[in-house]
Amino acid sequence: MDIKALIDTIKYILSSGLRGSKSYYLFLAGLTIMMIYGLYNWVFVQHAPIFLKSEYGGLVVTNLTDSVPWGIYIAFFIFWVGVAAAGIVFGIIAYVFNNESFKKVAVLGEVQAIAAIIIVLLLIIADMGQPLRALILMPQLPNLRSMLDWDFVVLTGYLLINIIGLLYTIHMYRQDKPLGKKFIIPFIIIAAPFAIGIHTVTAFISQALTARPIWHSPLLAPRYVATAFASGPALLLLVLLIAEKYMDRFKVDEDVYKKTMYVIVGSMIIGLYFSLSEAQELFWYTNEPWKKAQAELLYMGKGQPGYLVILFAGWIILGTISVLLALIPRYRNSYWGRVVIASLVIVAVVFEKTMTIIVPAFIPDPLGRYVVYYPSPIEYAITIGIHALGLIIYAVLAKASLLTIIKHYEK
Amino acid sequence: MKEEGKIDSKKRQLLKAAAVGIGAGMVSFIAIERNKLMEVLRPVSLSEIIGFVEAEEGLNKYEKRAREREAEIKKMCRAEADKICLDKGEDSAECSEARNRCEKIVVKATPPKPGTRFVMALDINKCIGCRRCAYACVMENNTDRDIGIEWIHVLEVHRDDLELLNTNIDYGEEAPKKDYVYIPMACMHCDEPSCVYVCPVVATWKEDDGIVVVDYDRCIGCRYCITACPYGARRFNWKKPRVPVLELNPNMHILGNVLRYPHVVEKCIYCIQRTRDGGIPACVEVCPVGARSFGDINDPEGPIRRILEKYGAFVLRPETGNKPMFFYYFGPARTPPRSKEEG
């Protein structure tokens, strides 16, 4: 693939992805407004002392403190790393198990990975106090002991792999050529470990810290991966259902829905089981006072903020309901059943993976203080803005790649 | 031909199996010697591999940067002083004080003295929880006055419990209370500092004299070190720090109390600007009951050795494995005395 073909492919993706009906344009315009509002808040308010050298503003506009230094940005960072990692599921089923009906939609997994990783990187940059310095210094003299550097390496690596995969797939499909084995075998061999790796390393950031007892357990990384493989495919399933409804001539095989549902349900059961195992260790039988205090805040709502216990209960209840629903074939195989199950899984995993992982580790803090953390309006605005940008990328890339797939398989 | 091909593939498989076997054997050979395996698996920092790069730049890197910062801060300070002078009049006390402080500003880059290792010890029986050390620290180290960054937090803990969870930091003016002990906590300058291990850009490290420092020009503000610190010692500049010129401490060190940038992490540095020139930290100097002692642990005549030998000492949260270099001990007498019969 030379430069000309590369530019041509990118042009094609942009032109076909940005073309659509009036409601599609309205959808994109709404997202753009949200994105610009978030960007404004980031550059001109939250990071004003860095970008504008101003006296006002700064991370002080967030509700983060020395007691709770990480908040909503890192919380959603963890969720989206999971979604990105699970994009590989379609690729594995299609190419490792050689499933023809999954080959049709495998490229959607790459699209999801790209959009999710971009959200992830932007969330870290929004959270970082000195983002420009970080971009200059991190590649120069990294600390190989620091998991943050390894996370940066695997995240950018995974993004690059997926961009290459997407561009190559679209390039080949446009010329009506199938993807060659020479491309697919190395692609899967590199991408699959990277996919597990991004989420594992993300968990390694927090699980080795003796300073945060509730994180300090080797179960954190497996739990991250397990629930990631529920939420990621659930999002893909929703996107497929939406695409089938709104795009002409796009047909997904029944097999895809069935197998994806198996992956989701299996991962959900493992995730719930891990939660049980953690609760046993952290809450019922430990005598470590600090760990117990943090666990009591999470499981029982002892102390503030009270939303943690609601979120955690929501994860258990919604997760169980979604598993039970998915076990009944009548619901599992119907259109609305699938929509409800996939949405429930996504909501449950958002409950499990965002604030309930980050915040309890900081309350109580090492000095025994209970400093309450609620995200401030500016934090919400920036988070929503970043998500809006991610959704725009997701929509554009998904549209372009699905159009290519339709054309390719019609012939 | 076909038969041959079959044999060939069998041969190939045999070779493959042999290769896997040899590999596994080697791995298990290393695994037998666990220490060797640990050596192999131990993550190294790039600065260890290419340490000579840092060494080439060496000390004059900080020397040079200190000169630059000094000029910058002097300029900033003079502008502030001019404002004060316009406000209060040219011959007011404030004006001359501000001008005086600006002229005195010096940013040092004193290197560690070889062979020294600074350690602090604190007598919990003596501490009365007056928080003068925290105040002196703010005055000495030019911390931001707007959000009120304090490096030293004094915890009020019940004597029976001594559990760092059931603490009270905002105990107000009524101290000391009966049956309570006061535990001042700041950076412990650990031997195995987890904050240093997690920093993604090597912006914080342990110097040869045992002081864990932060390079404010390198810190990217990711706050991973705050998350990793089991002593809650690190503070973040959530906004642009503001220090009034009239309270500015002109004696600065480039790795210590030099004025900070917005969005960088800072912490106790054992008053590096004083101790490297032979002084003692501000908190030790100001303590009204003499609860704190500071010195070189390698010095056999020093106060630290005497305390450790006489009273023994303990560290907070030893289970985290950070090996803190800040010792607490229960000295011979309580201030105030317990009761009459005990004297």
PDB file of N, CA and C in Angstrom, chain A residues 336-410:
ATOM      1  N   TRP A 336     -35.786  -7.063  20.565  1.00  0.00           N
ATOM      2  CA  TRP A 336     -35.830  -6.193  21.743  1.00  0.00           C
ATOM      3  C   TRP A 336     -35.104  -6.815  22.927  1.00  0.00           C
ATOM      4  N   GLY A 337     -35.187  -8.142  22.997  1.00  0.00           N
ATOM      5  CA  GLY A 337     -34.441  -8.827  24.055  1.00  0.00           C
ATOM      6  C   GLY A 337     -32.959  -8.509  23.967  1.00  0.00           C
ATOM      7  N   ARG A 338     -32.428  -8.551  22.735  1.00  0.00           N
ATOM      8  CA  ARG A 338     -31.004  -8.264  22.552  1.00  0.00           C
ATOM      9  C   ARG A 338     -30.676  -6.820  22.928  1.00  0.00           C
ATOM     10  N   VAL A 339     -31.552  -5.903  22.498  1.00  0.00           N
ATOM     11  CA  VAL A 339     -31.291  -4.489  22.821  1.00  0.00           C
ATOM     12  C   VAL A 339     -31.251  -4.306  24.325  1.00  0.00           C
ATOM     13  N   VAL A 340     -32.239  -4.886  25.015  1.00  0.00           N
ATOM     14  CA  VAL A 340     -32.319  -4.693  26.466  1.00  0.00           C
ATOM     15  C   VAL A 340     -31.123  -5.330  27.161  1.00  0.00           C
ATOM     16  N   ILE A 341     -30.787  -6.556  26.759  1.00  0.00           N
ATOM     17  CA  ILE A 341     -29.675  -7.247  27.426  1.00  0.00           C
ATOM     18  C   ILE A 341     -28.373  -6.477  27.212  1.00  0.00           C
ATOM     19  N   ALA A 342     -28.103  -6.070  25.958  1.00  0.00           N
ATOM     20  CA  ALA A 342     -26.849  -5.360  25.682  1.00  0.00           C
ATOM     21  C   ALA A 342     -26.791  -4.050  26.453  1.00  0.00           C
ATOM     22  N   SER A 343     -27.912  -3.317  26.494  1.00  0.00           N
ATOM     23  CA  SER A 343     -27.893  -2.039  27.219  1.00  0.00           C
ATOM     24  C   SER A 343     -27.678  -2.266  28.705  1.00  0.00           C
ATOM     25  N   LEU A 344     -28.358  -3.277  29.247  1.00  0.00           N
ATOM     26  CA  LEU A 344     -28.197  -3.561  30.674  1.00  0.00           C
ATOM     27  C   LEU A 344     -26.741  -3.894  30.992  1.00  0.00           C
ATOM     28  N   VAL A 345     -26.123  -4.684  30.122  1.00  0.00           N
ATOM     29  CA  VAL A 345     -24.730  -5.070  30.366  1.00  0.00           C
ATOM     30  C   VAL A 345     -23.833  -3.842  30.355  1.00  0.00           C
ATOM     31  N   ILE A 346     -24.051  -2.960  29.375  1.00  0.00           N
ATOM     32  CA  ILE A 346     -23.192  -1.768  29.300  1.00  0.00           C
ATOM     33  C   ILE A 346     -23.365  -0.916  30.552  1.00  0.00           C
ATOM     34  N   VAL A 347     -24.611  -0.687  30.949  1.00  0.00           N
ATOM     35  CA  VAL A 347     -24.851   0.145  32.139  1.00  0.00           C
ATOM     36  C   VAL A 347     -24.235  -0.518  33.369  1.00  0.00           C
ATOM     37  N   ALA A 348     -24.433  -1.833  33.482  1.00  0.00           N
ATOM     38  CA  ALA A 348     -23.892  -2.538  34.654  1.00  0.00           C
ATOM     39  C   ALA A 348     -22.375  -2.404  34.707  1.00  0.00           C
ATOM     40  N   VAL A 349     -21.719  -2.546  33.554  1.00  0.00           N
ATOM     41  CA  VAL A 349     -20.251  -2.479  33.571  1.00  0.00           C
ATOM     42  C   VAL A 349     -19.775  -1.046  33.795  1.00  0.00           C
ATOM     43  N   VAL A 350     -20.540  -0.050  33.305  1.00  0.00           N
ATOM     44  CA  VAL A 350     -20.177   1.337  33.635  1.00  0.00           C
ATOM     45  C   VAL A 350     -20.244   1.524  35.146  1.00  0.00           C
ATOM     46  N   PHE A 351     -21.262   0.956  35.767  1.00  0.00           N
ATOM     47  CA  PHE A 351     -21.371   1.055  37.229  1.00  0.00           C
ATOM     48  C   PHE A 351     -20.191   0.365  37.908  1.00  0.00           C
ATOM     49  N   GLU A 352     -19.814  -0.780  37.360  1.00  0.00           N
ATOM     50  CA  GLU A 352     -18.774  -1.570  38.009  1.00  0.00           C
ATOM     51  C   GLU A 352     -17.406  -0.963  37.805  1.00  0.00           C
ATOM     52  N   LYS A 353     -17.184  -0.374  36.615  1.00  0.00           N
ATOM     53  CA  LYS A 353     -15.814  -0.071  36.253  1.00  0.00           C
ATOM     54  C   LYS A 353     -15.401   1.381  36.388  1.00  0.00           C
ATOM     55  N   THR A 354     -16.305   2.278  36.625  1.00  0.00           N
ATOM     56  CA  THR A 354     -15.858   3.672  36.637  1.00  0.00           C
ATOM     57  C   THR A 354     -15.587   4.137  38.060  1.00  0.00           C
ATOM     58  N   MET A 355     -16.550   4.789  38.666  1.00  0.00           N
ATOM     59  CA  MET A 355     -16.299   5.403  39.975  1.00  0.00           C
ATOM     60  C   MET A 355     -16.084   4.363  41.066  1.00  0.00           C
ATOM     61  N   THR A 356     -16.733   3.218  40.962  1.00  0.00           N
ATOM     62  CA  THR A 356     -16.618   2.233  42.042  1.00  0.00           C
ATOM     63  C   THR A 356     -15.230   1.626  42.107  1.00  0.00           C
ATOM     64  N   ILE A 357     -14.449   1.742  41.055  1.00  0.00           N
ATOM     65  CA  ILE A 357     -13.076   1.258  41.150  1.00  0.00           C
ATOM     66  C   ILE A 357     -12.160   2.359  41.663  1.00  0.00           C
ATOM     67  N   ILE A 358     -12.311   3.564  41.132  1.00  0.00           N
ATOM     68  CA  ILE A 358     -11.346   4.619  41.456  1.00  0.00           C
ATOM     69  C   ILE A 358     -11.573   5.205  42.842  1.00  0.00           C
ATOM     70  N   VAL A 359     -12.789   5.638  43.121  1.00  0.00           N
ATOM     71  CA  VAL A 359     -13.003   6.495  44.294  1.00  0.00           C
ATOM     72  C   VAL A 359     -12.787   5.790  45.634  1.00  0.00           C
ATOM     73  N   PRO A 360     -13.267   4.546  45.845  1.00  0.00           N
ATOM     74  CA  PRO A 360     -13.084   3.956  47.175  1.00  0.00           C
ATOM     75  C   PRO A 360     -11.627   3.807  47.589  1.00  0.00           C
ATOM     76  N   ALA A 361     -10.714   3.720  46.610  1.00  0.00           N
ATOM     77  CA  ALA A 361      -9.308   3.575  46.957  1.00  0.00           C
ATOM     78  C   ALA A 361      -8.760   4.810  47.655  1.00  0.00           C
ATOM     79  N   PHE A 362      -9.433   5.945  47.522  1.00  0.00           N
ATOM     80  CA  PHE A 362      -8.922   7.184  48.105  1.00  0.00           C
ATOM     81  C   PHE A 362      -9.681   7.609  49.365  1.00  0.00           C
ATOM     82  N   ILE A 363     -10.755   6.875  49.707  1.00  0.00           N
ATOM     83  CA  ILE A 363     -11.565   7.272  50.849  1.00  0.00           C
ATOM     84  C   ILE A 363     -11.734   6.062  51.766  1.00  0.00           C
ATOM     85  N   PRO A 364     -11.219   6.022  52.963  1.00  0.00           N
ATOM     86  CA  PRO A 364     -10.390   7.055  53.588  1.00  0.00           C
ATOM     87  C   PRO A 364      -8.974   7.064  53.016  1.00  0.00           C
ATOM     88  N   ASP A 365      -8.347   8.211  53.094  1.00  0.00           N
ATOM     89  CA  ASP A 365      -7.000   8.361  52.540  1.00  0.00           C
ATOM     90  C   ASP A 365      -5.956   7.932  53.588  1.00  0.00           C
ATOM     91  N   PRO A 366      -4.664   7.925  53.242  1.00  0.00           N
ATOM     92  CA  PRO A 366      -3.658   7.408  54.176  1.00  0.00           C
ATOM     93  C   PRO A 366      -3.661   8.088  55.537  1.00  0.00           C
ATOM     94  N   LEU A 367      -4.166   9.298  55.622  1.00  0.00           N
ATOM     95  CA  LEU A 367      -4.184   9.974  56.913  1.00  0.00           C
ATOM     96  C   LEU A 367      -5.514   9.781  57.634  1.00  0.00           C
ATOM     97  N   GLY A 368      -6.368   8.907  57.093  1.00  0.00           N
ATOM     98  CA  GLY A 368      -7.629   8.624  57.762  1.00  0.00           C
ATOM     99  C   GLY A 368      -8.719   9.639  57.506  1.00  0.00           C
ATOM    100  N   ARG A 369      -8.515  10.512  56.535  1.00  0.00           N
ATOM    101  CA  ARG A 369      -9.544  11.521  56.242  1.00  0.00           C
ATOM    102  C   ARG A 369     -10.583  10.966  55.289  1.00  0.00           C
ATOM    103  N   TYR A 370     -11.833  11.354  55.473  1.00  0.00           N
ATOM    104  CA  TYR A 370     -12.893  11.015  54.524  1.00  0.00           C
ATOM    105  C   TYR A 370     -13.203  12.277  53.710  1.00  0.00           C
ATOM    106  N   VAL A 371     -12.478  12.490  52.632  1.00  0.00           N
ATOM    107  CA  VAL A 371     -12.730  13.659  51.797  1.00  0.00           C
ATOM    108  C   VAL A 371     -13.659  13.226  50.670  1.00  0.00           C
ATOM    109  N   VAL A 372     -14.827  13.838  50.615  1.00  0.00           N
ATOM    110  CA  VAL A 372     -15.854  13.405  49.670  1.00  0.00           C
ATOM    111  C   VAL A 372     -15.522  13.911  48.284  1.00  0.00           C
ATOM    112  N   TYR A 373     -15.754  13.074  47.295  1.00  0.00           N
ATOM    113  CA  TYR A 373     -15.517  13.513  45.921  1.00  0.00           C
ATOM    114  C   TYR A 373     -16.772  13.356  45.082  1.00  0.00           C
ATOM    115  N   TYR A 374     -17.264  14.456  44.577  1.00  0.00           N
ATOM    116  CA  TYR A 374     -18.275  14.447  43.522  1.00  0.00           C
ATOM    117  C   TYR A 374     -17.667  15.181  42.338  1.00  0.00           C
ATOM    118  N   PRO A 375     -17.805  14.677  41.124  1.00  0.00           N
ATOM    119  CA  PRO A 375     -17.241  15.419  39.987  1.00  0.00           C
ATOM    120  C   PRO A 375     -17.895  16.795  39.871  1.00  0.00           C
ATOM    121  N   SER A 376     -17.093  17.800  39.516  1.00  0.00           N
ATOM    122  CA  SER A 376     -17.628  19.152  39.375  1.00  0.00           C
ATOM    123  C   SER A 376     -18.218  19.302  37.975  1.00  0.00           C
ATOM    124  N   PRO A 377     -19.065  20.341  37.766  1.00  0.00           N
ATOM    125  CA  PRO A 377     -19.676  20.541  36.443  1.00  0.00           C
ATOM    126  C   PRO A 377     -18.653  20.603  35.318  1.00  0.00           C
ATOM    127  N   ILE A 378     -17.498  21.193  35.590  1.00  0.00           N
ATOM    128  CA  ILE A 378     -16.482  21.304  34.535  1.00  0.00           C
ATOM    129  C   ILE A 378     -15.915  19.946  34.190  1.00  0.00           C
ATOM    130  N   GLU A 379     -15.764  19.106  35.211  1.00  0.00           N
ATOM    131  CA  GLU A 379     -15.305  17.741  34.932  1.00  0.00           C
ATOM    132  C   GLU A 379     -16.313  17.006  34.057  1.00  0.00           C
ATOM    133  N   TYR A 380     -17.593  17.172  34.382  1.00  0.00           N
ATOM    134  CA  TYR A 380     -18.625  16.536  33.555  1.00  0.00           C
ATOM    135  C   TYR A 380     -18.546  17.058  32.121  1.00  0.00           C
ATOM    136  N   ALA A 381     -18.417  18.377  31.986  1.00  0.00           N
ATOM    137  CA  ALA A 381     -18.413  18.976  30.647  1.00  0.00           C
ATOM    138  C   ALA A 381     -17.262  18.427  29.818  1.00  0.00           C
ATOM    139  N   ILE A 382     -16.077  18.346  30.420  1.00  0.00           N
ATOM    140  CA  ILE A 382     -14.913  17.875  29.670  1.00  0.00           C
ATOM    141  C   ILE A 382     -15.068  16.397  29.335  1.00  0.00           C
ATOM    142  N   THR A 383     -15.574  15.616  30.300  1.00  0.00           N
ATOM    143  CA  THR A 383     -15.764  14.188  30.039  1.00  0.00           C
ATOM    144  C   THR A 383     -16.755  13.975  28.905  1.00  0.00           C
ATOM    145  N   ILE A 384     -17.859  14.705  28.953  1.00  0.00           N
ATOM    146  CA  ILE A 384     -18.869  14.557  27.908  1.00  0.00           C
ATOM    147  C   ILE A 384     -18.302  15.009  26.566  1.00  0.00           C
ATOM    148  N   GLY A 385     -17.531  16.090  26.573  1.00  0.00           N
ATOM    149  CA  GLY A 385     -16.940  16.571  25.329  1.00  0.00           C
ATOM    150  C   GLY A 385     -16.036  15.535  24.689  1.00  0.00           C
ATOM    151  N   ILE A 386     -15.228  14.885  25.519  1.00  0.00           N
ATOM    152  CA  ILE A 386     -14.325  13.861  24.993  1.00  0.00           C
ATOM    153  C   ILE A 386     -15.119  12.683  24.447  1.00  0.00           C
ATOM    154  N   HIS A 387     -16.181  12.305  25.158  1.00  0.00           N
ATOM    155  CA  HIS A 387     -17.009  11.202  24.674  1.00  0.00           C
ATOM    156  C   HIS A 387     -17.697  11.566  23.363  1.00  0.00           C
ATOM    157  N   ALA A 388     -18.084  12.840  23.244  1.00  0.00           N
ATOM    158  CA  ALA A 388     -18.726  13.268  21.997  1.00  0.00           C
ATOM    159  C   ALA A 388     -17.761  13.116  20.829  1.00  0.00           C
ATOM    160  N   LEU A 389     -16.509  13.516  21.053  1.00  0.00           N
ATOM    161  CA  LEU A 389     -15.519  13.366  19.983  1.00  0.00           C
ATOM    162  C   LEU A 389     -15.328  11.894  19.622  1.00  0.00           C
ATOM    163  N   GLY A 390     -15.264  11.059  20.649  1.00  0.00           N
ATOM    164  CA  GLY A 390     -15.112   9.630  20.401  1.00  0.00           C
ATOM    165  C   GLY A 390     -16.270   9.072  19.606  1.00  0.00           C
ATOM    166  N   LEU A 391     -17.469   9.526  19.925  1.00  0.00           N
ATOM    167  CA  LEU A 391     -18.660   9.035  19.215  1.00  0.00           C
ATOM    168  C   LEU A 391     -18.666   9.486  17.761  1.00  0.00           C
ATOM    169  N   ILE A 392     -18.202  10.733  17.527  1.00  0.00           N
ATOM    170  CA  ILE A 392     -18.118  11.208  16.147  1.00  0.00           C
ATOM    171  C   ILE A 392     -17.187  10.296  15.356  1.00  0.00           C
ATOM    172  N   ILE A 393     -16.018  10.009  15.958  1.00  0.00           N
ATOM    173  CA  ILE A 393     -15.052   9.149  15.263  1.00  0.00           C
ATOM    174  C   ILE A 393     -15.653   7.774  15.022  1.00  0.00           C
ATOM    175  N   TYR A 394     -16.331   7.246  16.044  1.00  0.00           N
ATOM    176  CA  TYR A 394     -16.954   5.934  15.925  1.00  0.00           C
ATOM    177  C   TYR A 394     -17.969   5.938  14.779  1.00  0.00           C
ATOM    178  N   ALA A 395     -18.833   6.958  14.767  1.00  0.00           N
ATOM    179  CA  ALA A 395     -19.901   6.991  13.759  1.00  0.00           C
ATOM    180  C   ALA A 395     -19.322   7.079  12.348  1.00  0.00           C
ATOM    181  N   VAL A 396     -18.373   7.985  12.175  1.00  0.00           N
ATOM    182  CA  VAL A 396     -17.819   8.199  10.832  1.00  0.00           C
ATOM    183  C   VAL A 396     -17.101   6.947  10.332  1.00  0.00           C
ATOM    184  N   LEU A 397     -16.246   6.396  11.181  1.00  0.00           N
ATOM    185  CA  LEU A 397     -15.485   5.218  10.761  1.00  0.00           C
ATOM    186  C   LEU A 397     -16.411   4.026  10.544  1.00  0.00           C
ATOM    187  N   ALA A 398     -17.393   3.853  11.433  1.00  0.00           N
ATOM    188  CA  ALA A 398     -18.293   2.707  11.299  1.00  0.00           C
ATOM    189  C   ALA A 398     -19.099   2.814  10.011  1.00  0.00           C
ATOM    190  N   LYS A 399     -19.569   4.021   9.716  1.00  0.00           N
ATOM    191  CA  LYS A 399     -20.365   4.204   8.514  1.00  0.00           C
ATOM    192  C   LYS A 399     -19.535   3.874   7.276  1.00  0.00           C
ATOM    193  N   ALA A 400     -18.336   4.442   7.230  1.00  0.00           N
ATOM    194  CA  ALA A 400     -17.486   4.203   6.064  1.00  0.00           C
ATOM    195  C   ALA A 400     -17.181   2.722   5.889  1.00  0.00           C
ATOM    196  N   SER A 401     -16.831   2.058   6.997  1.00  0.00           N
ATOM    197  CA  SER A 401     -16.426   0.659   6.857  1.00  0.00           C
ATOM    198  C   SER A 401     -17.625  -0.225   6.536  1.00  0.00           C
ATOM    199  N   LEU A 402     -18.795   0.085   7.110  1.00  0.00           N
ATOM    200  CA  LEU A 402     -19.970  -0.741   6.810  1.00  0.00           C
ATOM    201  C   LEU A 402     -20.393  -0.576   5.356  1.00  0.00           C
ATOM    202  N   LEU A 403     -20.299   0.655   4.836  1.00  0.00           N
ATOM    203  CA  LEU A 403     -20.629   0.867   3.414  1.00  0.00           C
ATOM    204  C   LEU A 403     -19.708   0.036   2.523  1.00  0.00           C
ATOM    205  N   THR A 404     -18.430   0.016   2.897  1.00  0.00           N
ATOM    206  CA  THR A 404     -17.478  -0.777   2.111  1.00  0.00           C
ATOM    207  C   THR A 404     -17.833  -2.258   2.170  1.00  0.00           C
ATOM    208  N   ILE A 405     -18.195  -2.714   3.371  1.00  0.00           N
ATOM    209  CA  ILE A 405     -18.548  -4.129   3.534  1.00  0.00           C
ATOM    210  C   ILE A 405     -19.763  -4.472   2.671  1.00  0.00           C
ATOM    211  N   ILE A 406     -20.776  -3.601   2.721  1.00  0.00           N
ATOM    212  CA  ILE A 406     -21.990  -3.871   1.941  1.00  0.00           C
ATOM    213  C   ILE A 406     -21.643  -4.024   0.470  1.00  0.00           C
ATOM    214  N   LYS A 407     -20.851  -3.074  -0.028  1.00  0.00           N
ATOM    215  CA  LYS A 407     -20.484  -3.113  -1.453  1.00  0.00           C
ATOM    216  C   LYS A 407     -19.697  -4.380  -1.774  1.00  0.00           C
ATOM    217  N   HIS A 408     -18.770  -4.723  -0.888  1.00  0.00           N
ATOM    218  CA  HIS A 408     -17.891  -5.863  -1.143  1.00  0.00           C
ATOM    219  C   HIS A 408     -18.686  -7.160  -1.175  1.00  0.00           C
ATOM    220  N   TYR A 409     -19.602  -7.334  -0.253  1.00  0.00           N
ATOM    221  CA  TYR A 409     -20.282  -8.622  -0.155  1.00  0.00           C
ATOM    222  C   TYR A 409     -21.473  -8.736  -1.077  1.00  0.00           C
ATOM    223  N   GLU A 410     -21.891  -7.618  -1.682  1.00  0.00           N
ATOM    224  CA  GLU A 410     -23.000  -7.707  -2.613  1.00  0.00           C
ATOM    225  C   GLU A 410     -22.590  -8.414  -3.894  1.00  0.00           C
TER     226      GLU A 410
END
